[in-house]
Coordinates of C-alpha atoms in Angstrom, one line a residue:
Chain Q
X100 CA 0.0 0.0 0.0
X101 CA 1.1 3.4 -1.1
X102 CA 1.6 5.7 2.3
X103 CA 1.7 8.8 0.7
X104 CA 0.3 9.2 -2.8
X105 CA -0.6 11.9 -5.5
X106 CA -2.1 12.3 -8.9
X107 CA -1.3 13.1 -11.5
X108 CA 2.3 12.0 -11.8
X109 CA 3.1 14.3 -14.7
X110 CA 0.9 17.4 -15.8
X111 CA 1.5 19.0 -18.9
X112 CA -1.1 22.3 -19.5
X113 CA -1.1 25.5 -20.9
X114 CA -0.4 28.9 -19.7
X115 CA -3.7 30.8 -18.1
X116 CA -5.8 27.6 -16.8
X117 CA -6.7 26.3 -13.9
X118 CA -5.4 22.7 -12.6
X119 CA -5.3 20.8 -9.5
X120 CA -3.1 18.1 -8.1
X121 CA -4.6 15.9 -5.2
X122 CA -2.6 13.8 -2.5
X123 CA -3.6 11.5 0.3
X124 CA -2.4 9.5 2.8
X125 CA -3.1 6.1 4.8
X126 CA -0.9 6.8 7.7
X127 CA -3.3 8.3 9.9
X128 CA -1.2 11.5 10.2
X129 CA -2.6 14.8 11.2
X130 CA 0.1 16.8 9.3
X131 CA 0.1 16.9 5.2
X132 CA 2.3 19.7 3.5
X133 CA 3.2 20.7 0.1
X134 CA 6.5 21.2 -1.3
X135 CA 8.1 22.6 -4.2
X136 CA 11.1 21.6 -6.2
X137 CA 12.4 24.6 -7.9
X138 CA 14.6 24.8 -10.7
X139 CA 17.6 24.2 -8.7
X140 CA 16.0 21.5 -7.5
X141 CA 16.3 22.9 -3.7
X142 CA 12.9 21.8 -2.1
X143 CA 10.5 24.5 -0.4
X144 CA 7.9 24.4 2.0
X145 CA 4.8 26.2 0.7
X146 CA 1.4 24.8 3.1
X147 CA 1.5 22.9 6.0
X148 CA -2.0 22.1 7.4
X149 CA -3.1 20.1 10.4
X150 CA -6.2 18.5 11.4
X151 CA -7.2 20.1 8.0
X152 CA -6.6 23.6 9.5
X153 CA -3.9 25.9 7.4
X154 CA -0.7 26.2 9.8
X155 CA 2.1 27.6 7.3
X156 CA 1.2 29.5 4.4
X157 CA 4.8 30.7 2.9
X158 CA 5.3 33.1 0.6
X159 CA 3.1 31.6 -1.9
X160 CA 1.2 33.8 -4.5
X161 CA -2.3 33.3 -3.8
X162 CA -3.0 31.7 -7.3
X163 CA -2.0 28.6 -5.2
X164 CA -4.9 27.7 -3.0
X165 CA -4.6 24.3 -0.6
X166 CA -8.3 22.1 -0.2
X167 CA -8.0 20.1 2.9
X168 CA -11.6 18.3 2.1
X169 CA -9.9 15.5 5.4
X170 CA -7.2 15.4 7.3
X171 CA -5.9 12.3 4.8
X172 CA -6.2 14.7 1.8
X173 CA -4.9 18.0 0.7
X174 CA -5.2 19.1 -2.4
X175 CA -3.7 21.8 -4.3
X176 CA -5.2 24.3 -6.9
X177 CA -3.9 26.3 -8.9
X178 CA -5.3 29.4 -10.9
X179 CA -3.9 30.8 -14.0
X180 CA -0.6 28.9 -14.5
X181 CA 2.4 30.9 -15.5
X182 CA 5.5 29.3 -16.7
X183 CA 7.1 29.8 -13.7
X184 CA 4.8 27.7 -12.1
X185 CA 6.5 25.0 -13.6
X186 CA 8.3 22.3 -11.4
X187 CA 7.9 19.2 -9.1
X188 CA 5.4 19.9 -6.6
X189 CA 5.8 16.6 -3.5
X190 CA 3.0 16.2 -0.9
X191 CA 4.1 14.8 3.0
X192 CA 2.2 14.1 5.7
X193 CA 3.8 13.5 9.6
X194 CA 2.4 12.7 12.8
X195 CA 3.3 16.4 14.3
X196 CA 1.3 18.3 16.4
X197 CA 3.2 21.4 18.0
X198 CA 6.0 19.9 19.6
X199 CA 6.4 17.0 18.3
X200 CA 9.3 16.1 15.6
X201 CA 8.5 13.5 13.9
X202 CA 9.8 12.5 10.2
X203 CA 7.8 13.3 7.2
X204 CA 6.7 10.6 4.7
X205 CA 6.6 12.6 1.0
X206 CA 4.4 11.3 -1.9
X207 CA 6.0 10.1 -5.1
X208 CA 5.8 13.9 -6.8
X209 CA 3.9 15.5 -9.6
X210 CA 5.8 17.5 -12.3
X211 CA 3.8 20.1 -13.6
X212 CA 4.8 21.5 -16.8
X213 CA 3.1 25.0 -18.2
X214 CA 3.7 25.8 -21.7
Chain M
X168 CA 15.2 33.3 5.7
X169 CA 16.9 30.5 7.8
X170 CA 20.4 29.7 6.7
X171 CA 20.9 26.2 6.5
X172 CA 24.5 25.7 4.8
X173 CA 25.3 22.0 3.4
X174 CA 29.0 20.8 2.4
X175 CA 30.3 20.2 0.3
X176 CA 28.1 20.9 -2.4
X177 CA 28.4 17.6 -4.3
X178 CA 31.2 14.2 -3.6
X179 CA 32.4 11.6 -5.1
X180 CA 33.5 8.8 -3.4
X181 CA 35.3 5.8 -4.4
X182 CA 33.3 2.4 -3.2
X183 CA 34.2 1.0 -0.3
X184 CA 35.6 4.2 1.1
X185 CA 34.0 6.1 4.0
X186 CA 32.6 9.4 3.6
X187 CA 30.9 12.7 6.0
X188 CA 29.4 15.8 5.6
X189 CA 28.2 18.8 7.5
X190 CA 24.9 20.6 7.7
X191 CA 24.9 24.0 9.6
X192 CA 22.6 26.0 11.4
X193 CA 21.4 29.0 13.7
X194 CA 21.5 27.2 16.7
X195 CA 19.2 29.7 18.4
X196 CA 15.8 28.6 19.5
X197 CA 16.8 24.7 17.8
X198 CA 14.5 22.0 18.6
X199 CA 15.3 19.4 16.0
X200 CA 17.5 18.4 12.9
X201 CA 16.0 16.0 10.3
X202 CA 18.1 14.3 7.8
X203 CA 16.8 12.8 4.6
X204 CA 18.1 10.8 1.9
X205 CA 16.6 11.7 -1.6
X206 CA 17.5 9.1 -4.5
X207 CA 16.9 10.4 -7.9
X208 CA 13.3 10.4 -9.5
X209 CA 12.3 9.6 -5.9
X210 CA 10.5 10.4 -3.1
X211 CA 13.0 12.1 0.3
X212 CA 13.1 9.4 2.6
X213 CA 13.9 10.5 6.1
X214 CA 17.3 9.0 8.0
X215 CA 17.0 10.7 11.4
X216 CA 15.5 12.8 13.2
X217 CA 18.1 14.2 16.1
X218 CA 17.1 16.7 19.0
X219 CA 20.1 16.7 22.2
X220 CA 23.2 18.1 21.8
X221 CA 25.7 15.4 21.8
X222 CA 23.2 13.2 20.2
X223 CA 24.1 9.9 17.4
X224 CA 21.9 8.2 15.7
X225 CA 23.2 5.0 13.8
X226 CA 20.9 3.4 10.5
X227 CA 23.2 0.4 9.3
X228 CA 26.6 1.9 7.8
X229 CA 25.1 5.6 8.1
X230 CA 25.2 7.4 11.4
X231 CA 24.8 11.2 12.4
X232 CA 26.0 13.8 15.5
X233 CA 24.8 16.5 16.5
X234 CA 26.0 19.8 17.9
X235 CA 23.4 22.2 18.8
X236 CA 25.5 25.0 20.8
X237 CA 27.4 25.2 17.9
X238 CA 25.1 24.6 15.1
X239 CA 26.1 21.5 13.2
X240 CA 25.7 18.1 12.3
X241 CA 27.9 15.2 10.6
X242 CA 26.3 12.6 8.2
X243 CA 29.1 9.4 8.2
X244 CA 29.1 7.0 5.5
X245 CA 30.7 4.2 6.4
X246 CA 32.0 1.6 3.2
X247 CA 30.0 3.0 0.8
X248 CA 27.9 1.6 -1.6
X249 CA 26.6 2.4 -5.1
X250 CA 23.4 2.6 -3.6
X251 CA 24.0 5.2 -1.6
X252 CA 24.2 7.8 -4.3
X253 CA 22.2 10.4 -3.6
X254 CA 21.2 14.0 -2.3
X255 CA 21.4 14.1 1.1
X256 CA 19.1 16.9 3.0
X257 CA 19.5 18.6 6.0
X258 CA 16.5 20.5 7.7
X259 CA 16.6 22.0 11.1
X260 CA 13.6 22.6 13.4
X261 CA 13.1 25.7 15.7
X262 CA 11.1 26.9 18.9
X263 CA 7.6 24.5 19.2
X264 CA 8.5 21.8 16.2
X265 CA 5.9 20.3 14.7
X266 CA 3.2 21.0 11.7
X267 CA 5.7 23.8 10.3
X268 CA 7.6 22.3 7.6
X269 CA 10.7 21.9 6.9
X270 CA 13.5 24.6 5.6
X271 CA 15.9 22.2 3.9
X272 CA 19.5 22.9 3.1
X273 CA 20.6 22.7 -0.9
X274 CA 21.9 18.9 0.3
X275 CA 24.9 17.1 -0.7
X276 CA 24.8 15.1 -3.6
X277 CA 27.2 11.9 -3.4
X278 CA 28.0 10.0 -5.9
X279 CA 29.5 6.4 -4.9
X280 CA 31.8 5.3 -8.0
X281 CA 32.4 1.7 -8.6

């Protein structure tokens, strides 16, 4: 069974529309984050939510809007793709509740590409 | 912005030979370090997670330390392996922990040649 997974795998889409990338998990955790590979490939927290409540919200333009329908799903939507936009976006999910510190399990990844 | 400095950059490392690294930090307000290993077209897997000063944590041939006074940790590699090629993330953790995320360092990429 896949802890941590995501779809779609790879998303290929034009600049100016809408698309959304969904991820779940099967650990039980109350933590799921997203995460964004940039072009340098150095990895970037951009939402943490827990108990399907918005914790972190990092300098993310708000084109990028986070759907926590559970706490074993967050989704992520996003409005009006620009090239930029384009990368490998990973979802994790961890047992932490404030003061806790414990590992994160991250989903397979879904590499968005806006042309 | 946090400064989390890896080193080096990138190694390569004959097989069978032992290898270590450093991952540094602001050592004010730490509450945790998380290392990960991160194989290419895969998912991070995490190797530790390390909170006292002093503290070493041991995973087969890999093992860790950690400094928190002074703000680093060592990654130790011991005989490597061609399967241990890989980026290798750091990510401190500051004041409560949890739900926050993680501010990784750049990593270390080790390459393990035959």
């Amino acid at each position: 069974d896949t802890a941590v997974s995501q779809t779609p795998k790879y998303l290929v889409t034009q600049m100016g529309n809408d698309k959304s990338i969904k991820c779940e998990q099967n650990l039980g955790h109350d933590t799921m984050y997203w995460y964004k590979q940039d072009s340098k490939k150095f990895l970037k927290i951009m939402f943490s939510y827990n108990n399907k409540e918005l914790i972190i919200n990092e300098t993310v333009p708000n084109r990028f809007s986070p759907k926590s329908p559970d706490k074993a799903h967050l989704n992520l939507h996003i409005n009006s793709l620009e090239l930029g936009d384009s990368a490998v976006y990973f979802c994790a999910s961890s047992q932490d509740f404030y003061g806790s510190v414990d590992e994160q399990f991250f989903g397979p990844g879904t590499r968005l590409t806006v042309l | 912005i946090l400064n989390v400095e890896q080193s080096p950059q990138s190694l390569h490392v004959q097989e069978g030979d032992s290898t270590n690294f450093t991952c540094s930090f602001p050592s004010s307000n730490f509450y945790a370090l998380h290392w990960y290993r991160w194989e290419t077209a895969k998912s991070p897997e995490a190797l530790f997670v390390m909170t006292l000063n002093g503290d070493e944590k041991k995973k087969g041939r890999i093992s860790a330390t950690l400094n928190t006074k002074e703000g680093y940790s060592y990654l130790y590699i011991k005989g490597s392996q061609p399967e241990d090629s890989a980026t290798y993330l750091c990510a401190p953790m500051y004041s409560g922990g949890g739900a926050d995320g993680l501010t990784f360092g750049k990593g270390t990429h080790l390459i393990i040649q035959p």
